[in-house]
XYZ file of C-alpha atoms in Angstrom:
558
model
C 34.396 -43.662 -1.408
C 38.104 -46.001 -1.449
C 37.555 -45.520 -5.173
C 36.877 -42.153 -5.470
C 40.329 -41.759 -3.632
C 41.964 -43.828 -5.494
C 40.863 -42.000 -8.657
C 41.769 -39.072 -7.476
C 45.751 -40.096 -6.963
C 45.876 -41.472 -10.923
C 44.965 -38.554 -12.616
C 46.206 -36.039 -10.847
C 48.803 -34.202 -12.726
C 50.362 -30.974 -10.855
C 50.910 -27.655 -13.406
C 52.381 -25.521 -11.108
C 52.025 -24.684 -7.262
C 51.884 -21.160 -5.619
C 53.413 -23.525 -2.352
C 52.933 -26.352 -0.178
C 49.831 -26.567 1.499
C 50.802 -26.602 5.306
C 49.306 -28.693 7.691
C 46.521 -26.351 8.485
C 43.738 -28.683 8.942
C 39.872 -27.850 8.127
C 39.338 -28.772 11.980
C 40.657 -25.763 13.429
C 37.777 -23.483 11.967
C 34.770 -26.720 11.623
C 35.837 -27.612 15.317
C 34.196 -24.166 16.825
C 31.418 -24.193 18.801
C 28.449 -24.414 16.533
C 25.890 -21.418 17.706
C 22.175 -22.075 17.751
C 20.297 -22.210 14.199
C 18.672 -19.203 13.497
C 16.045 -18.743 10.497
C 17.292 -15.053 8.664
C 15.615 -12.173 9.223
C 12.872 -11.955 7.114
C 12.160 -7.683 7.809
C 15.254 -7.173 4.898
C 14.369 -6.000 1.790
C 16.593 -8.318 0.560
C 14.907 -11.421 1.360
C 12.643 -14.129 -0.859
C 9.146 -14.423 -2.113
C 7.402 -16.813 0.554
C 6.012 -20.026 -1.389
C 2.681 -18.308 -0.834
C 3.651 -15.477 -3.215
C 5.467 -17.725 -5.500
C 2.318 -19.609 -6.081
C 0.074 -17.291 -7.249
C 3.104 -17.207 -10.259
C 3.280 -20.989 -10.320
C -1.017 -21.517 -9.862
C -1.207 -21.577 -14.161
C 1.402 -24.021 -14.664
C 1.196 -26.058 -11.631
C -1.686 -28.896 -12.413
C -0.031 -31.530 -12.157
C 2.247 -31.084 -8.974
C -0.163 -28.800 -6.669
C -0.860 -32.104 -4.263
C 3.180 -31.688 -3.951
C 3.314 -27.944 -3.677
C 2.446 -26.408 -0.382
C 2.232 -22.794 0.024
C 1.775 -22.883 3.683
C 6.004 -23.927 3.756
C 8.046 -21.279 4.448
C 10.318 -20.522 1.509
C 13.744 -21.230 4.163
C 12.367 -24.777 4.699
C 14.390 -26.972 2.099
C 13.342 -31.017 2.541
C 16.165 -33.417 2.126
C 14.764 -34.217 -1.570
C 11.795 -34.927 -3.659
C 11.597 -38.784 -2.948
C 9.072 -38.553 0.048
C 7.132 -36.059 -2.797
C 4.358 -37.877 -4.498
C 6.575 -37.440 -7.839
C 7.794 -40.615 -9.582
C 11.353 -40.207 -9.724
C 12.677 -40.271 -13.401
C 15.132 -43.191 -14.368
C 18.267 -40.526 -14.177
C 17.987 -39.261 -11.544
C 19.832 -42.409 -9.224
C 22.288 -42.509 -12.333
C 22.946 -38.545 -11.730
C 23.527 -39.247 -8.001
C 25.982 -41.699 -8.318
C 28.244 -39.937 -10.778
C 27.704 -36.766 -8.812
C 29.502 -38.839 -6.087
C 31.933 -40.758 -8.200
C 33.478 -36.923 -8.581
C 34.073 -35.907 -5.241
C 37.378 -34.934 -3.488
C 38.484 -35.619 -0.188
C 41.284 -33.412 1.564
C 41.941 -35.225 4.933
C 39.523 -37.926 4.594
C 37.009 -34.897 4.225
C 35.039 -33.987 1.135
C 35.992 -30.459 -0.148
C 34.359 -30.818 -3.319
C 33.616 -32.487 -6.536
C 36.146 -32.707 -9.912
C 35.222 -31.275 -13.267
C 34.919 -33.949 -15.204
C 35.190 -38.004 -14.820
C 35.978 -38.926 -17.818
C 37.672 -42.271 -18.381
C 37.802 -41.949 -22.296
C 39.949 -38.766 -22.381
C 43.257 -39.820 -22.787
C 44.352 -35.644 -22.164
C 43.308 -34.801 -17.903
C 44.046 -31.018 -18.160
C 42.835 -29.611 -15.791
C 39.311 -31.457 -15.343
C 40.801 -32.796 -12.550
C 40.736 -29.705 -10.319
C 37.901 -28.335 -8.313
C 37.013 -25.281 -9.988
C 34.624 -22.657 -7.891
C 32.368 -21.886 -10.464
C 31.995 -25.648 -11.990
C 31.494 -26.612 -8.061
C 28.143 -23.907 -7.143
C 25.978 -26.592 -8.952
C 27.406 -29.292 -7.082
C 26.862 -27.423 -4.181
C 23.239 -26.437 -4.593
C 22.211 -30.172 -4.930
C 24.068 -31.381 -1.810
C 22.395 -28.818 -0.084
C 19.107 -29.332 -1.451
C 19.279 -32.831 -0.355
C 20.049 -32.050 3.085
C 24.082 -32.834 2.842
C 25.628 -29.216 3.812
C 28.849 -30.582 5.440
C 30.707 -30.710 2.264
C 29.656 -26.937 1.421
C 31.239 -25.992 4.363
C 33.992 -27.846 4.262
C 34.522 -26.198 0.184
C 33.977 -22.436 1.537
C 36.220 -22.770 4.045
C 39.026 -24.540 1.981
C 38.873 -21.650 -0.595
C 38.731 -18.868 2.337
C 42.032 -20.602 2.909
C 43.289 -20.266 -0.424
C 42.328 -17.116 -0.517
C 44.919 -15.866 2.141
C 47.737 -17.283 -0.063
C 50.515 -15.057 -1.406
C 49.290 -14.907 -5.283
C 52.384 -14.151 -7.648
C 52.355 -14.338 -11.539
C 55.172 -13.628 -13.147
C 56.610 -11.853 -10.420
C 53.137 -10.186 -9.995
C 51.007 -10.077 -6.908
C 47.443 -10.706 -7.166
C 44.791 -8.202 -5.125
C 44.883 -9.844 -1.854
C 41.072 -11.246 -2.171
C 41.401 -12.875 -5.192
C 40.088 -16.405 -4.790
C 41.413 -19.465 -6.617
C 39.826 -20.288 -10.133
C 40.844 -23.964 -9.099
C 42.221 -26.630 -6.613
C 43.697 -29.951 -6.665
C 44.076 -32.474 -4.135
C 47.492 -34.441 -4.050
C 47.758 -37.318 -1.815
C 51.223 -39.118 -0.867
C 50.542 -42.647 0.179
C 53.596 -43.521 1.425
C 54.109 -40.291 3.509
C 50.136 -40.542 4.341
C 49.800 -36.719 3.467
C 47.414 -34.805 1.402
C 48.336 -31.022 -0.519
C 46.786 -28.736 -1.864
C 47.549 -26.727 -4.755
C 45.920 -23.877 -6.007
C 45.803 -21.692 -9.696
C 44.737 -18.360 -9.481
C 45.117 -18.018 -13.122
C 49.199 -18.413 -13.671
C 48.361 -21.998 -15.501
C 44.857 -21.036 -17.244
C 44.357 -20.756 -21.039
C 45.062 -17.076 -21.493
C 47.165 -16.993 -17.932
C 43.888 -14.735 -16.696
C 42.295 -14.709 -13.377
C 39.024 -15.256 -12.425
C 36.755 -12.056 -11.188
C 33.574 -14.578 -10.977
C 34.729 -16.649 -8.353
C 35.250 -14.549 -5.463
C 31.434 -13.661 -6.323
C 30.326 -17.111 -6.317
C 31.997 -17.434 -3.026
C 29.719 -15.014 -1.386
C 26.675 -16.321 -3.355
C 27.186 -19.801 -2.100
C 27.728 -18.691 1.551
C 24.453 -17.367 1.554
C 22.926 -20.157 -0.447
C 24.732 -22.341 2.665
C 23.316 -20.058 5.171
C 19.507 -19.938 3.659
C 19.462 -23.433 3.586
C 20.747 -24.578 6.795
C 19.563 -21.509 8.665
C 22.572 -21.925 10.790
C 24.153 -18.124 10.213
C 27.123 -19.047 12.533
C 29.744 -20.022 9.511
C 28.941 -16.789 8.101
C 29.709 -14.774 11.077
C 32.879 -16.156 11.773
C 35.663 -13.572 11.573
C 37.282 -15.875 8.786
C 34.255 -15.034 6.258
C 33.986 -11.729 7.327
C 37.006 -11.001 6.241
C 36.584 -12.948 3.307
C 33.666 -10.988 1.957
C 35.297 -7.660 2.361
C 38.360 -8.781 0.826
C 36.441 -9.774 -2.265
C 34.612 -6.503 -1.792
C 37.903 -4.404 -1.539
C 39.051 -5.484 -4.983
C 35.370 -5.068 -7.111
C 34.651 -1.469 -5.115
C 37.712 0.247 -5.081
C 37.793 3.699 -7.154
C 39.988 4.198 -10.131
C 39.226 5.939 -13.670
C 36.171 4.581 -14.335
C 32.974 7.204 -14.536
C 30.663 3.784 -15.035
C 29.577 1.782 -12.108
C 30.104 -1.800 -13.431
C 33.276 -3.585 -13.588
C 35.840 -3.570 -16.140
C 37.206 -6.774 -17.137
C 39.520 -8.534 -19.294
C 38.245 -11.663 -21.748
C 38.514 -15.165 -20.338
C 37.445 -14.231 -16.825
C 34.488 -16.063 -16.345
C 32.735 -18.649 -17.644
C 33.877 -18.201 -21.212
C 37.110 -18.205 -20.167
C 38.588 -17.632 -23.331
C 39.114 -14.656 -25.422
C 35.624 -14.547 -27.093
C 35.280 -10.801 -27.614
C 33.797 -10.139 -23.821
C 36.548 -7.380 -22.483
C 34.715 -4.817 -21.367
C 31.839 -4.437 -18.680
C 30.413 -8.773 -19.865
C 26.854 -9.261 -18.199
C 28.101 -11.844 -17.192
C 30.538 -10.185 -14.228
C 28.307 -7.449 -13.940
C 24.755 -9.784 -13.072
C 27.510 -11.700 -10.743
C 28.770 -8.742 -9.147
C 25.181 -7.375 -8.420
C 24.713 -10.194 -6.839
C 27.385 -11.068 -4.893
C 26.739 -7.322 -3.387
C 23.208 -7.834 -2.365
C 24.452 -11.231 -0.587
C 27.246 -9.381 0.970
C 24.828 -6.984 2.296
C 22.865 -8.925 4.292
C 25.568 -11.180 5.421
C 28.146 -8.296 6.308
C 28.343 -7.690 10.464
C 27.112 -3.745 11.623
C 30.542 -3.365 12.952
C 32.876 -0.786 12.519
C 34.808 -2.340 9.160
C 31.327 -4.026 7.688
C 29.163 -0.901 8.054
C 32.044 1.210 5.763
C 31.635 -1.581 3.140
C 27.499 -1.840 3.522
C 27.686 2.049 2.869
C 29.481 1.509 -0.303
C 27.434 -1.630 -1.325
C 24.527 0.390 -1.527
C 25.242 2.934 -3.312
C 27.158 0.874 -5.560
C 24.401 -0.758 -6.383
C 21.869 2.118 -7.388
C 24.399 3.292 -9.305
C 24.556 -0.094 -10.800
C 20.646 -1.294 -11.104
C 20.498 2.406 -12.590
C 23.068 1.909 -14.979
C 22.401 -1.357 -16.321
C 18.518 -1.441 -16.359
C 19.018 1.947 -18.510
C 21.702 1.493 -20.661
C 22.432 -2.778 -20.806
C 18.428 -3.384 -22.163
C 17.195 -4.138 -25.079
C 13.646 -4.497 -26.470
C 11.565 -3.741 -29.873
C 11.471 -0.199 -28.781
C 14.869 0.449 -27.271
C 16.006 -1.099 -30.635
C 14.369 1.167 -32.536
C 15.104 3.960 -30.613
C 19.405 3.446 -31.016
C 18.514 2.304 -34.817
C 17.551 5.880 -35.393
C 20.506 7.510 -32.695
C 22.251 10.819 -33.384
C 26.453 10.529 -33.015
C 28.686 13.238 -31.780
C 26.612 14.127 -29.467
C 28.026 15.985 -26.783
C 27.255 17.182 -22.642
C 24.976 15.768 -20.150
C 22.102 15.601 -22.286
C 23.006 13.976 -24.941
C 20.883 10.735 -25.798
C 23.414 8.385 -27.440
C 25.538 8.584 -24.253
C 27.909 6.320 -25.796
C 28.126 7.417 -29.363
C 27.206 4.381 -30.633
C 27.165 4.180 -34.523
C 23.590 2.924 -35.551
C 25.385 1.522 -38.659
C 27.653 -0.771 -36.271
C 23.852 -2.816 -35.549
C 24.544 -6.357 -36.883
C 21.839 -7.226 -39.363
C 20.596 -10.644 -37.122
C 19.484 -8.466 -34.211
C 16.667 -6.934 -36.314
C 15.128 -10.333 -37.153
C 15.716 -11.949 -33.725
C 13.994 -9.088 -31.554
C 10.745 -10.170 -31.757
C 7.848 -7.373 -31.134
C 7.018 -8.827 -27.030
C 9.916 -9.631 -24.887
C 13.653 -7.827 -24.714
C 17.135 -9.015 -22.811
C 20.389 -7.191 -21.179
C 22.621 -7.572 -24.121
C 26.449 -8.495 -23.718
C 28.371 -4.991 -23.248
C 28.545 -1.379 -23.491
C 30.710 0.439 -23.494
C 32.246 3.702 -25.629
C 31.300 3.308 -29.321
C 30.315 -0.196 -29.071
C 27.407 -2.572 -28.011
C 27.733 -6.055 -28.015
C 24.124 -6.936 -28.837
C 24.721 -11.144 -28.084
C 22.539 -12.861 -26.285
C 24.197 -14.274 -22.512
C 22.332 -17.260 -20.961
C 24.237 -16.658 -17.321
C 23.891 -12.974 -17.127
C 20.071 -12.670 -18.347
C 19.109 -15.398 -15.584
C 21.318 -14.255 -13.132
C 19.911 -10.677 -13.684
C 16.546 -12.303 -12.846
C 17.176 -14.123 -9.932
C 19.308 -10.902 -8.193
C 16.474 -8.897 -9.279
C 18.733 -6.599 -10.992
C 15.864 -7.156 -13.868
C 12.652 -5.547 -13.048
C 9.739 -7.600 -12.769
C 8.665 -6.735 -16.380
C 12.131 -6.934 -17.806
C 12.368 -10.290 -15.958
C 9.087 -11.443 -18.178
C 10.778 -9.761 -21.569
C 13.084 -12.061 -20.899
C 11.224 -14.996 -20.183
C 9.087 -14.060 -23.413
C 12.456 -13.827 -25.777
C 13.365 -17.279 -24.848
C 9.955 -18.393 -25.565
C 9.825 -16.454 -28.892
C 13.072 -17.322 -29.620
C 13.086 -21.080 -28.456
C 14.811 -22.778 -31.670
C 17.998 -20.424 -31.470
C 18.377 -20.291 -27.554
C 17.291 -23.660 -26.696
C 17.128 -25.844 -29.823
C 17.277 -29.430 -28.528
C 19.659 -29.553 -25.843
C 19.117 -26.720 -23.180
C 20.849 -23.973 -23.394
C 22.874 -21.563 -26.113
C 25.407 -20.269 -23.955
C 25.664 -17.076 -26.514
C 23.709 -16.227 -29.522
C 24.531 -16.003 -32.624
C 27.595 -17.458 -33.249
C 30.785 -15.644 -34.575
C 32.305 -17.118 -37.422
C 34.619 -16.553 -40.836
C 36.385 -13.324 -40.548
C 35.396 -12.190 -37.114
C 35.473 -15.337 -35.792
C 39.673 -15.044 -36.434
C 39.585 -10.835 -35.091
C 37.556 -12.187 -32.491
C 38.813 -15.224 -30.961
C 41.975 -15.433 -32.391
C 41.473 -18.082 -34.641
C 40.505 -20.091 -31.713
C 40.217 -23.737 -32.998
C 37.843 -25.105 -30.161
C 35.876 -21.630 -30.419
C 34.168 -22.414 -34.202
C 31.413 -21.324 -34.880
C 28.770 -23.025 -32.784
C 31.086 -25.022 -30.734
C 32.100 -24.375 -27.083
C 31.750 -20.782 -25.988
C 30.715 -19.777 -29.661
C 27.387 -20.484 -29.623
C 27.539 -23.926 -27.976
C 25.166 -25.730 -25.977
C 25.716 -25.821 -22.068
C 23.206 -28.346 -20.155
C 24.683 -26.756 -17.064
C 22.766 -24.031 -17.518
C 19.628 -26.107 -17.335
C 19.781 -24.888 -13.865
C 19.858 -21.260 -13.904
C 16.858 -21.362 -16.549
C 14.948 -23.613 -14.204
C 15.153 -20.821 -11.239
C 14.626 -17.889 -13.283
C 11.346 -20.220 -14.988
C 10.158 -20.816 -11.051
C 10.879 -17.221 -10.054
C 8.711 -15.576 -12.846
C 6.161 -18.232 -13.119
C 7.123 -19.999 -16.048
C 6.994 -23.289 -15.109
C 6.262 -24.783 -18.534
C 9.129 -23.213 -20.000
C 11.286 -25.285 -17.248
C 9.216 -28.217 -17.576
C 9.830 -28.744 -21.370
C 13.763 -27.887 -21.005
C 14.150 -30.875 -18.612
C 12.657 -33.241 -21.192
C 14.962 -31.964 -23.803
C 17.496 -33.057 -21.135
C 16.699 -35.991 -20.077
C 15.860 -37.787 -23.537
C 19.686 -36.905 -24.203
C 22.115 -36.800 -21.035
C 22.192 -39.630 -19.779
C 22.405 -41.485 -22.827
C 25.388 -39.298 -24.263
C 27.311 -39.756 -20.825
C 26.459 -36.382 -19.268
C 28.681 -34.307 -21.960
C 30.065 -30.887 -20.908
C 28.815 -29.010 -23.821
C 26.752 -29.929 -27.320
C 27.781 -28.349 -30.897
C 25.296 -27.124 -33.843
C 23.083 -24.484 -34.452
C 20.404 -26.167 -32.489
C 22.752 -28.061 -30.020
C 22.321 -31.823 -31.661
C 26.194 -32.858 -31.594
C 27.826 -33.769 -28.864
C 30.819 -30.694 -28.475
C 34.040 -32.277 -30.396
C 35.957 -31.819 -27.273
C 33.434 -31.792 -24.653
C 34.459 -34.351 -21.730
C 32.126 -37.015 -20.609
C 30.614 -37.217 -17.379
C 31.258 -33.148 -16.983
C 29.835 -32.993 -12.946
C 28.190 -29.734 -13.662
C 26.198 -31.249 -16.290
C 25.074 -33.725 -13.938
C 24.723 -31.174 -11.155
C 22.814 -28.859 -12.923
C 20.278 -31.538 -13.775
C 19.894 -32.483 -9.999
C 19.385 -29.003 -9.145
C 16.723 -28.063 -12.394
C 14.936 -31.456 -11.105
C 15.018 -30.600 -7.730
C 13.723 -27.036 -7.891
C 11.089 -28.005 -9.957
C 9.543 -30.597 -8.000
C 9.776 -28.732 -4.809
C 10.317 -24.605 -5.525
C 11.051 -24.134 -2.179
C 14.646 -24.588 -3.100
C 14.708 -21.314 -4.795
C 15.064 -19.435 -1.718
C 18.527 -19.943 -1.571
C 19.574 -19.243 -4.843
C 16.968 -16.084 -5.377
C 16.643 -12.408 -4.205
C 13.375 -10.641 -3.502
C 13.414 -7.227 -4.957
C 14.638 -4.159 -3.104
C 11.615 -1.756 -2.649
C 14.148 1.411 -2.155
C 15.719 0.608 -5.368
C 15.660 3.746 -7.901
C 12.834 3.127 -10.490
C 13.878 2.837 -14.196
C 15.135 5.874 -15.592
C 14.260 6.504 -19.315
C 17.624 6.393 -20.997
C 16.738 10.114 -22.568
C 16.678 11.376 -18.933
C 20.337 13.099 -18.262
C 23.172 11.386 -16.795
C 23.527 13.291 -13.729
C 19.759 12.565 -12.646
């Protein structure tokens, strides 16, 4: 671990600092008295499939691991890891472990998470230095799955700190709940003192903030909370407040007549300007999410119960909204192909007035006849009909996909393997934007050519999410042959952040080595697999009282 330290002090390279970190130490909210362990309530409607339901899914795919599988284990138990399994453990997976570990950072002798990237060839450090929220949820996930939560709790309480920090830009203040995109660690070894500094978005490409981290917050508290059992952290009045700060800032009313969130480009995980302003699926699969966490996390007191009132119907506005007017299938192609404009009044069809001649060519020959996806925005006169790895599985495993949209999906990427998957799991958008809207788009963004980085690259940290949504709809083989892809590459490229090429064969021409969520996602794909008991804290069961889908010719005000 003397190492890990010690690589932390050489590279770190300050940008800028909101202030000093004081000398609030982690102790005074860790040190509380820890109240008994308590399985969640299972009576929500919010809850997950047991492992018996999940194997009736699993029961086609499943030969060869059923003497591992047992569907008597309650779907809140998570084992330590797979190595007391009966699976032999591939060759990586020590390899994985150890860099996983090279990358963590310790505030106070304590771990508070892991560093983007460990990459000893680079000669530029950026900013892969920093603990980024989103780049640490991975991480996360595979400490917890192998029974190491500490660090997980030690991260969500370190950013609930940030969060309470005065956020300026440019004379600006943030929304008090924004959280951090970012931390760094800076330890003084002659004064024997550690700081923290946090960016909020004043030294990011693009100087934006992130909207998906205060979302991943609350995901990972629950993911913390499902796997330990231990709902004390969550109670505390530090996290309640956390949540509804978060809350405050994604619910409050304005001018919008739409439910979902409107957000600038470069807020997420294409976090540069990549033609995603808008309502992104992306933020809105996130912010689904995030809410049904919230909502069984929130206290009945007299501050949570005003924001579980406006969770729900936030989100049948939302499920309603995006189910409807986000999906797209044979059919619902079809059906805007052939759209009437100028429509006007409630019951007009083409709510939007999208112009059927604005339809890129590529989507007719990629929507195959059997399967469908929620496409990357709508919003007035436009749909952005690209493909989204991290919204589509996120929309599966917050249920904000129906069961059958949830297989459409699962059948596109099967139909469609060569352009989403290729050989190196998976396309983080498809297709790629290139020549003349690649410079409207992007803004002649050099690292954002055409199948390169967000445009179209390949993302191995996504390996992951695909893995959960496979488990969760029963597609284990889909899973299963993703992994392989992965593992006859990663490891022997050094882990790389991102791969370029229509079908993902180059390593990315900037991608760092040794990117942690690479090797995190990995640990977590391998881990779910062999024992899908793990997807319990990552996965939603569907909410019964959830409005059915609404046909999108039905009227607006239904």
């Amino acid at each position: 671990m003397e190492c890990v330290k010690e690589y932390q002090l050489r590279n770190v390279s300050s940008h800028c600092s909101i202030s000093e970190m004081d000398d609030y130490d982690l102790s005074k909210l860790l040190d509380k008295p820890d109240k008994p362990r308590l399985n969640i309530e299972r009576q929500r409607s919010f809850d997950e499939r047991s492992l018996s339901e999940l194997s009736i899914g699993l029961s086609r795919a499943l030969d060869a691991y059923e003497t591992a599988y047992s569907p008597g284990r309650s779907a809140l138990d998570t084992p330590v890891s797979s190595a007391r399994n009966s699976f032999e453990p591939h060759p990586m997976v020590a390899d994985a472990w150890e860099a996983l570990r090279r990358s963590l950072v310790f505030f106070r002798d304590q771990p508070v998470g892991t560093i983007a990237a460990y990459d000893h060839a680079s000669e530029e450090v950026l900013n892969y230095d920093q603990v980024f929220v989103r780049d640490f949820v991975p991480s996360a996930l595979a400490f917890l799955m192998n029974g190491e939560p500490e660090i997980v709790k030690n991260f969500l309480l370190k950013t609930l700190q940030l969060q309470g920090w005065e956020k300026r830009i440019d004379r600006f203040k943030l929304g008090e709940g924004a959280m951090p995109a970012s931390f760094k660690v800076l330890h003084d070894p002659d004064r024997k003192t550690d700081t923290i500094v946090a960016d909020f978005g004043e030294s990011a490409i693009g100087r934006v903030a992130p909207i998906d981290s205060g979302f991943w917050w609350i995901i990972l508290l629950r993911a913390y909370t499902k796997s330990t059992g231990d709902l004390s952290l969550a109670e505390t009045p530090e996290c309640q407040k956390g949540m509804r700060l978060i809350l405050s800032l994604c619910l409050s009313e304005g001018f919008d007549t739409f439910p979902t969130l409107l957000c600038a480009d470069g807020c997420s995980m294409i976090d540069r300007r990549m033609g995603i302003y808008g309502y992104p699926i992306e933020i809105q699969a996130l912010f689904f999410m995030a809410l049904r966490c919230a909502l069984v996390m929130l206290k009945h007191d007299t501050e949570g119960k005003e924001f579980i009132e406006r969770i729900v119907k936030r989100l049948h506005a939302l499920s309603f909204h995006m189910r409807s007017y986000f999906w797209l299938d044979f059919q619902q192609l079809n059906d805007i192909y052939r759209y009437k404009t100028e429509e006007y009044s409630h019951t007009a069809v083409n709510k939007f007035n999208v112009i059927p001649d604005s339809i890129s060519d590529w989507v007719f020959d990629f929507m195959p006849t059997r399967g469908g996806y929620f496409i990357g925005n709508v919003s007035p006169a436009r749909m952005d009909m690209r493909w989204f790895a991290l919204g589509n599985c996120v929309a599966i495993l917050s249920c904000l996909a129906t069961a059958e949209q949830a297989a459409a999906i699962m059948d596109l990427i099967e139909a469609r393997w060569e352009e989403l998957v290729g050989e190196m799991p998976m396309k983080i958008c498809y297709p790629a934007i290139e020549s003349h809207e690649w410079r409207i788009v992007t803004g002649c963004d050099p690292k954002n050519t055409r199948w390169s980085y967000h445009n179209g690259g390949s993302w191995p940290v996504l390996l992951w999410l695909l893995t959960a949504a496979c488990i969760k709809t029963g597609r284990i083989q889909i899973a299963r042959r993703a992994i392989d892809l992965a593992e006859s590459r990663l490891l022997k490229d050094s882990w790389p952040e991102y791969y370029d090429g229509k079908l993902g064969r180059y390593i990315g021409k900037q991608a760092r080595k040794f990117q942690t969520w690479s090797i995190a996602g990995y640990l977590v794909a391998k881990m779910m697999l062999e024992d899908p008991s793990h997807l319990g804290m990552i996965s939603l069961e569907e909410d019964k009282q959830m409005k059915p889908l609404i046909k999108r010719s039905s009227s607006w005000t239904c």
